[in-house]
Amino acid sequence: MPESVLQANSLAEAFLYLMVTPCPNCGRGSLKADNASPSGDSSTPSFTIRATCTGCAHDQSFIFSVPSSQVQGGSKTEDEMPARINLAERPSRIIDVAGWLTLFRVITEAAAKSQDKVEGRRLGYEAAQCLDEALRFYVEDNDLPPEGAFFSKSTQLRRQENPELFARSRLINMRARLPSIDAMERRLAGGTATKKKWWKPWA
């Protein structure tokens, strides 16, 4: 598979990757993603998502491969993404532990600001999954994630400067304050939220 293809556990994770990734051109602006479209013929399904920097207006297309179980055919819009981020056991290959913690913070803040209670619960559900994804990187008997859990020099530096932020015990305590994923899903099944893009809580 070409190195330019990013391996995601779901299309939802692909959009979250763009949400937390700075513009590759200016390195500062955030990326505004378009819809996902099928990309070529392959035994491993792939999708192309075009993203535009909100700062310098640079356009770039990203190609993501996703598991066959996540594909139902046809082009995908952002409002059609599955709620579950990762049905596999493996950690993400495109978002590192620091990225998941950033997403947890951003989505949690959006949930707290939401005036729609059902929408707030849905955002809280997604934030909890981000925290679960961060915890996938840890190994037993080690309170800090391994060096391989950080994919860039900037996040490696964050680990060196603020190791306490990445303590496994801290993340477990944060997760313990939230309901289980199954409990959240049961609660969400009983309400109807306004249609919003959960991986773009500011939209």
PDB file of C-alpha atoms in Angstrom:
ATOM      1  CA  MET A   1       0.000   0.000   0.000  1.00  0.00           C
ATOM      2  CA  PRO A   2       1.437   3.438  -0.896  1.00  0.00           C
ATOM      3  CA  GLU A   3       2.819   5.451   2.002  1.00  0.00           C
ATOM      4  CA  SER A   4       0.502   8.312   1.036  1.00  0.00           C
ATOM      5  CA  VAL A   5      -2.499   6.228   2.095  1.00  0.00           C
ATOM      6  CA  LEU A   6      -3.377   6.731   5.764  1.00  0.00           C
ATOM      7  CA  GLN A   7      -4.693   3.656   7.560  1.00  0.00           C
ATOM      8  CA  ALA A   8      -7.749   4.556   9.624  1.00  0.00           C
ATOM      9  CA  ASN A   9      -9.927   2.305  11.762  1.00  0.00           C
ATOM     10  CA  SER A  10     -13.052   4.075  10.437  1.00  0.00           C
ATOM     11  CA  LEU A  11     -14.110   7.048   8.376  1.00  0.00           C
ATOM     12  CA  ALA A  12     -15.007   8.764  11.638  1.00  0.00           C
ATOM     13  CA  GLU A  13     -11.368   8.442  12.689  1.00  0.00           C
ATOM     14  CA  ALA A  14     -10.291   9.871   9.337  1.00  0.00           C
ATOM     15  CA  PHE A  15     -12.328  13.030   9.936  1.00  0.00           C
ATOM     16  CA  LEU A  16     -10.994  13.263  13.485  1.00  0.00           C
ATOM     17  CA  TYR A  17      -7.461  13.029  12.100  1.00  0.00           C
ATOM     18  CA  LEU A  18      -8.121  16.071   9.909  1.00  0.00           C
ATOM     19  CA  MET A  19      -9.690  17.872  12.846  1.00  0.00           C
ATOM     20  CA  VAL A  20      -6.558  17.506  14.993  1.00  0.00           C
ATOM     21  CA  THR A  21      -3.923  17.824  12.247  1.00  0.00           C
ATOM     22  CA  PRO A  22      -2.467  21.283  11.471  1.00  0.00           C
ATOM     23  CA  CYS A  23      -2.246  22.468   7.884  1.00  0.00           C
ATOM     24  CA  PRO A  24       0.731  20.774   6.150  1.00  0.00           C
ATOM     25  CA  ASN A  25       1.390  24.004   4.238  1.00  0.00           C
ATOM     26  CA  CYS A  26       1.446  26.726   6.920  1.00  0.00           C
ATOM     27  CA  GLY A  27       1.600  24.478   9.990  1.00  0.00           C
ATOM     28  CA  ARG A  28      -0.866  26.627  11.917  1.00  0.00           C
ATOM     29  CA  GLY A  29      -4.364  26.670  10.465  1.00  0.00           C
ATOM     30  CA  SER A  30      -6.958  23.995  11.124  1.00  0.00           C
ATOM     31  CA  LEU A  31      -8.359  21.902   8.281  1.00  0.00           C
ATOM     32  CA  LYS A  32     -11.955  22.088   7.071  1.00  0.00           C
ATOM     33  CA  ALA A  33     -12.856  18.738   5.539  1.00  0.00           C
ATOM     34  CA  ASP A  34     -15.130  18.054   2.597  1.00  0.00           C
ATOM     35  CA  ASN A  35     -17.093  14.828   2.147  1.00  0.00           C
ATOM     36  CA  ALA A  36     -15.392  11.458   1.665  1.00  0.00           C
ATOM     37  CA  SER A  37     -15.511   9.830  -1.764  1.00  0.00           C
ATOM     38  CA  PRO A  38     -14.468   6.297  -2.776  1.00  0.00           C
ATOM     39  CA  SER A  39     -10.918   6.276  -4.129  1.00  0.00           C
ATOM     40  CA  GLY A  40     -10.067   3.691  -6.809  1.00  0.00           C
ATOM     41  CA  ASP A  41     -10.479  -0.074  -6.801  1.00  0.00           C
ATOM     42  CA  SER A  42      -8.654  -2.026  -4.130  1.00  0.00           C
ATOM     43  CA  SER A  43      -9.051  -5.065  -1.918  1.00  0.00           C
ATOM     44  CA  THR A  44      -8.764  -2.582   0.944  1.00  0.00           C
ATOM     45  CA  PRO A  45     -11.432   0.140   0.606  1.00  0.00           C
ATOM     46  CA  SER A  46     -10.081   3.667   0.465  1.00  0.00           C
ATOM     47  CA  PHE A  47     -11.629   7.120   0.502  1.00  0.00           C
ATOM     48  CA  THR A  48     -10.402  10.547  -0.495  1.00  0.00           C
ATOM     49  CA  ILE A  49     -11.211  13.582   1.641  1.00  0.00           C
ATOM     50  CA  ARG A  50     -10.323  17.044   0.445  1.00  0.00           C
ATOM     51  CA  ALA A  51      -9.478  19.535   3.182  1.00  0.00           C
ATOM     52  CA  THR A  52      -8.904  23.286   3.107  1.00  0.00           C
ATOM     53  CA  CYS A  53      -6.824  25.232   5.618  1.00  0.00           C
ATOM     54  CA  THR A  54      -8.884  27.862   7.428  1.00  0.00           C
ATOM     55  CA  GLY A  55      -5.748  29.999   7.712  1.00  0.00           C
ATOM     56  CA  CYS A  56      -3.850  29.997   4.409  1.00  0.00           C
ATOM     57  CA  ALA A  57      -6.635  28.439   2.251  1.00  0.00           C
ATOM     58  CA  HIS A  58      -4.289  25.666   1.059  1.00  0.00           C
ATOM     59  CA  ASP A  59      -6.187  22.716  -0.467  1.00  0.00           C
ATOM     60  CA  GLN A  60      -5.018  19.133  -0.132  1.00  0.00           C
ATOM     61  CA  SER A  61      -6.552  15.718  -0.653  1.00  0.00           C
ATOM     62  CA  PHE A  62      -5.981  12.912   1.857  1.00  0.00           C
ATOM     63  CA  ILE A  63      -6.496   9.229   1.080  1.00  0.00           C
ATOM     64  CA  PHE A  64      -7.565   6.901   3.891  1.00  0.00           C
ATOM     65  CA  SER A  65      -7.915   3.130   3.850  1.00  0.00           C
ATOM     66  CA  VAL A  66     -10.588   1.735   6.162  1.00  0.00           C
ATOM     67  CA  PRO A  67     -11.656  -1.793   7.166  1.00  0.00           C
ATOM     68  CA  SER A  68     -14.185  -3.407   4.816  1.00  0.00           C
ATOM     69  CA  SER A  69     -16.630  -3.741   7.709  1.00  0.00           C
ATOM     70  CA  GLN A  70     -16.839   0.050   7.896  1.00  0.00           C
ATOM     71  CA  VAL A  71     -17.863   0.484   4.249  1.00  0.00           C
ATOM     72  CA  GLN A  72     -21.459   0.358   3.058  1.00  0.00           C
ATOM     73  CA  GLY A  73     -20.794   1.613  -0.452  1.00  0.00           C
ATOM     74  CA  GLY A  74     -21.193   4.949  -2.167  1.00  0.00           C
ATOM     75  CA  SER A  75     -19.782   8.335  -1.239  1.00  0.00           C
ATOM     76  CA  LYS A  76     -19.909   9.373   2.387  1.00  0.00           C
ATOM     77  CA  THR A  77     -20.940  12.695   3.834  1.00  0.00           C
ATOM     78  CA  GLU A  78     -19.838  13.818   7.277  1.00  0.00           C
ATOM     79  CA  ASP A  79     -23.313  13.284   8.738  1.00  0.00           C
ATOM     80  CA  GLU A  80     -23.286   9.592   7.698  1.00  0.00           C
ATOM     81  CA  MET A  81     -20.209   8.501   9.642  1.00  0.00           C
ATOM     82  CA  PRO A  82     -20.625   5.625  12.114  1.00  0.00           C
ATOM     83  CA  ALA A  83     -20.748   6.584  15.781  1.00  0.00           C
ATOM     84  CA  ARG A  84     -18.095   4.057  16.817  1.00  0.00           C
ATOM     85  CA  ILE A  85     -14.559   5.296  16.160  1.00  0.00           C
ATOM     86  CA  ASN A  86     -12.705   2.002  16.452  1.00  0.00           C
ATOM     87  CA  LEU A  87     -14.188  -1.491  16.456  1.00  0.00           C
ATOM     88  CA  ALA A  88     -10.724  -3.078  16.480  1.00  0.00           C
ATOM     89  CA  GLU A  89      -8.447  -3.656  19.447  1.00  0.00           C
ATOM     90  CA  ARG A  90      -5.370  -1.994  17.982  1.00  0.00           C
ATOM     91  CA  PRO A  91      -4.389   1.627  18.711  1.00  0.00           C
ATOM     92  CA  SER A  92      -4.776   4.221  15.995  1.00  0.00           C
ATOM     93  CA  ARG A  93      -2.039   4.422  13.375  1.00  0.00           C
ATOM     94  CA  ILE A  94      -2.787   8.037  12.438  1.00  0.00           C
ATOM     95  CA  ILE A  95      -3.720   9.819  15.698  1.00  0.00           C
ATOM     96  CA  ASP A  96      -1.274   9.532  18.579  1.00  0.00           C
ATOM     97  CA  VAL A  97      -2.018   9.587  22.293  1.00  0.00           C
ATOM     98  CA  ALA A  98      -1.545  13.367  22.458  1.00  0.00           C
ATOM     99  CA  GLY A  99      -3.967  13.846  19.568  1.00  0.00           C
ATOM    100  CA  TRP A 100      -6.663  11.787  21.278  1.00  0.00           C
ATOM    101  CA  LEU A 101      -6.289  13.775  24.479  1.00  0.00           C
ATOM    102  CA  THR A 102      -6.608  17.008  22.500  1.00  0.00           C
ATOM    103  CA  LEU A 103      -9.767  15.703  20.837  1.00  0.00           C
ATOM    104  CA  PHE A 104     -11.142  14.633  24.219  1.00  0.00           C
ATOM    105  CA  ARG A 105     -10.646  18.141  25.557  1.00  0.00           C
ATOM    106  CA  VAL A 106     -12.116  19.926  22.528  1.00  0.00           C
ATOM    107  CA  ILE A 107     -15.192  17.707  22.266  1.00  0.00           C
ATOM    108  CA  THR A 108     -15.767  17.761  26.034  1.00  0.00           C
ATOM    109  CA  GLU A 109     -15.720  21.558  25.972  1.00  0.00           C
ATOM    110  CA  ALA A 110     -18.220  21.540  23.104  1.00  0.00           C
ATOM    111  CA  ALA A 111     -20.477  19.159  25.051  1.00  0.00           C
ATOM    112  CA  ALA A 112     -20.401  21.460  28.076  1.00  0.00           C
ATOM    113  CA  LYS A 113     -21.426  24.418  25.917  1.00  0.00           C
ATOM    114  CA  SER A 114     -24.223  22.630  24.096  1.00  0.00           C
ATOM    115  CA  GLN A 115     -27.704  23.870  24.976  1.00  0.00           C
ATOM    116  CA  ASP A 116     -29.259  20.702  23.573  1.00  0.00           C
ATOM    117  CA  LYS A 117     -29.085  18.022  26.276  1.00  0.00           C
ATOM    118  CA  VAL A 118     -29.260  15.123  23.843  1.00  0.00           C
ATOM    119  CA  GLU A 119     -26.602  16.668  21.641  1.00  0.00           C
ATOM    120  CA  GLY A 120     -24.455  17.228  24.721  1.00  0.00           C
ATOM    121  CA  ARG A 121     -24.771  13.545  25.621  1.00  0.00           C
ATOM    122  CA  ARG A 122     -23.812  12.544  22.078  1.00  0.00           C
ATOM    123  CA  LEU A 123     -20.709  14.717  22.186  1.00  0.00           C
ATOM    124  CA  GLY A 124     -19.886  13.277  25.597  1.00  0.00           C
ATOM    125  CA  TYR A 125     -20.165   9.807  24.087  1.00  0.00           C
ATOM    126  CA  GLU A 126     -17.662  10.708  21.390  1.00  0.00           C
ATOM    127  CA  ALA A 127     -15.326  12.361  23.905  1.00  0.00           C
ATOM    128  CA  ALA A 128     -15.343   9.186  26.015  1.00  0.00           C
ATOM    129  CA  GLN A 129     -14.313   7.177  22.959  1.00  0.00           C
ATOM    130  CA  CYS A 130     -11.393   9.549  22.364  1.00  0.00           C
ATOM    131  CA  LEU A 131     -10.206   8.871  25.899  1.00  0.00           C
ATOM    132  CA  ASP A 132     -10.577   5.135  25.317  1.00  0.00           C
ATOM    133  CA  GLU A 133      -8.472   5.478  22.163  1.00  0.00           C
ATOM    134  CA  ALA A 134      -5.730   7.243  24.114  1.00  0.00           C
ATOM    135  CA  LEU A 135      -5.678   4.429  26.695  1.00  0.00           C
ATOM    136  CA  ARG A 136      -5.121   1.811  23.978  1.00  0.00           C
ATOM    137  CA  PHE A 137      -1.502   2.964  23.690  1.00  0.00           C
ATOM    138  CA  TYR A 138      -0.545   2.094  27.272  1.00  0.00           C
ATOM    139  CA  VAL A 139       1.011  -1.150  28.469  1.00  0.00           C
ATOM    140  CA  GLU A 140       0.599  -2.842  31.810  1.00  0.00           C
ATOM    141  CA  ASP A 141       2.846  -1.807  34.708  1.00  0.00           C
ATOM    142  CA  ASN A 142       3.830   1.487  33.076  1.00  0.00           C
ATOM    143  CA  ASP A 143       2.120   4.750  33.954  1.00  0.00           C
ATOM    144  CA  LEU A 144       3.510   6.551  30.897  1.00  0.00           C
ATOM    145  CA  PRO A 145       2.884   5.621  27.268  1.00  0.00           C
ATOM    146  CA  PRO A 146       5.804   4.267  25.223  1.00  0.00           C
ATOM    147  CA  GLU A 147       7.731   6.574  22.925  1.00  0.00           C
ATOM    148  CA  GLY A 148       6.021   4.957  19.946  1.00  0.00           C
ATOM    149  CA  ALA A 149       2.704   6.397  21.122  1.00  0.00           C
ATOM    150  CA  PHE A 150       3.855   9.842  19.960  1.00  0.00           C
ATOM    151  CA  PHE A 151       3.994  10.302  16.194  1.00  0.00           C
ATOM    152  CA  SER A 152       5.641  13.722  15.833  1.00  0.00           C
ATOM    153  CA  LYS A 153       8.485  15.713  17.321  1.00  0.00           C
ATOM    154  CA  SER A 154       6.043  18.258  18.756  1.00  0.00           C
ATOM    155  CA  THR A 155       4.053  15.653  20.709  1.00  0.00           C
ATOM    156  CA  GLN A 156       7.249  13.901  21.819  1.00  0.00           C
ATOM    157  CA  LEU A 157       8.377  17.242  23.217  1.00  0.00           C
ATOM    158  CA  ARG A 158       5.073  17.615  25.060  1.00  0.00           C
ATOM    159  CA  ARG A 159       5.694  14.233  26.673  1.00  0.00           C
ATOM    160  CA  GLN A 160       9.140  15.301  27.802  1.00  0.00           C
ATOM    161  CA  GLU A 161       8.019  18.668  29.164  1.00  0.00           C
ATOM    162  CA  ASN A 162       4.743  17.583  30.781  1.00  0.00           C
ATOM    163  CA  PRO A 163       4.840  13.826  31.485  1.00  0.00           C
ATOM    164  CA  GLU A 164       2.198  14.187  34.208  1.00  0.00           C
ATOM    165  CA  LEU A 165      -0.413  15.030  31.549  1.00  0.00           C
ATOM    166  CA  PHE A 166       0.066  11.587  30.026  1.00  0.00           C
ATOM    167  CA  ALA A 167       0.014   9.541  33.218  1.00  0.00           C
ATOM    168  CA  ARG A 168      -2.149   6.455  32.718  1.00  0.00           C
ATOM    169  CA  SER A 169      -3.542   6.797  36.232  1.00  0.00           C
ATOM    170  CA  ARG A 170      -4.749  10.310  35.365  1.00  0.00           C
ATOM    171  CA  LEU A 171      -6.536   9.104  32.243  1.00  0.00           C
ATOM    172  CA  ILE A 172      -8.126   6.194  34.094  1.00  0.00           C
ATOM    173  CA  ASN A 173      -9.460   8.582  36.751  1.00  0.00           C
ATOM    174  CA  MET A 174     -10.868  10.842  34.024  1.00  0.00           C
ATOM    175  CA  ARG A 175     -12.524   7.879  32.320  1.00  0.00           C
ATOM    176  CA  ALA A 176     -13.964   6.603  35.600  1.00  0.00           C
ATOM    177  CA  ARG A 177     -16.019   9.802  35.880  1.00  0.00           C
ATOM    178  CA  LEU A 178     -17.834   8.921  32.658  1.00  0.00           C
ATOM    179  CA  PRO A 179     -20.418   6.176  32.021  1.00  0.00           C
ATOM    180  CA  SER A 180     -19.529   3.108  30.007  1.00  0.00           C
ATOM    181  CA  ILE A 181     -19.885   3.239  26.223  1.00  0.00           C
ATOM    182  CA  ASP A 182     -22.758   0.733  26.376  1.00  0.00           C
ATOM    183  CA  ALA A 183     -24.597   2.852  28.951  1.00  0.00           C
ATOM    184  CA  MET A 184     -24.111   5.969  26.832  1.00  0.00           C
ATOM    185  CA  GLU A 185     -25.429   4.192  23.745  1.00  0.00           C
ATOM    186  CA  ARG A 186     -28.527   3.008  25.588  1.00  0.00           C
ATOM    187  CA  ARG A 187     -29.196   6.531  26.788  1.00  0.00           C
ATOM    188  CA  LEU A 188     -28.679   7.998  23.331  1.00  0.00           C
ATOM    189  CA  ALA A 189     -31.086   5.468  21.831  1.00  0.00           C
ATOM    190  CA  GLY A 190     -33.867   7.054  23.859  1.00  0.00           C
ATOM    191  CA  GLY A 191     -33.472  10.581  22.466  1.00  0.00           C
ATOM    192  CA  THR A 192     -33.145  12.459  19.202  1.00  0.00           C
ATOM    193  CA  ALA A 193     -30.323  14.941  18.822  1.00  0.00           C
ATOM    194  CA  THR A 194     -30.158  17.783  16.377  1.00  0.00           C
ATOM    195  CA  LYS A 195     -28.124  16.807  13.327  1.00  0.00           C
ATOM    196  CA  LYS A 196     -24.606  18.122  13.800  1.00  0.00           C
ATOM    197  CA  LYS A 197     -21.150  16.985  12.821  1.00  0.00           C
ATOM    198  CA  TRP A 198     -19.835  15.520  16.078  1.00  0.00           C
ATOM    199  CA  TRP A 199     -16.206  15.605  14.994  1.00  0.00           C
ATOM    200  CA  LYS A 200     -16.629  19.332  14.251  1.00  0.00           C
ATOM    201  CA  PRO A 201     -18.327  20.472  17.469  1.00  0.00           C
ATOM    202  CA  TRP A 202     -17.993  24.131  16.501  1.00  0.00           C
ATOM    203  CA  ALA A 203     -20.013  23.620  13.259  1.00  0.00           C
TER     204      ALA A 203
END
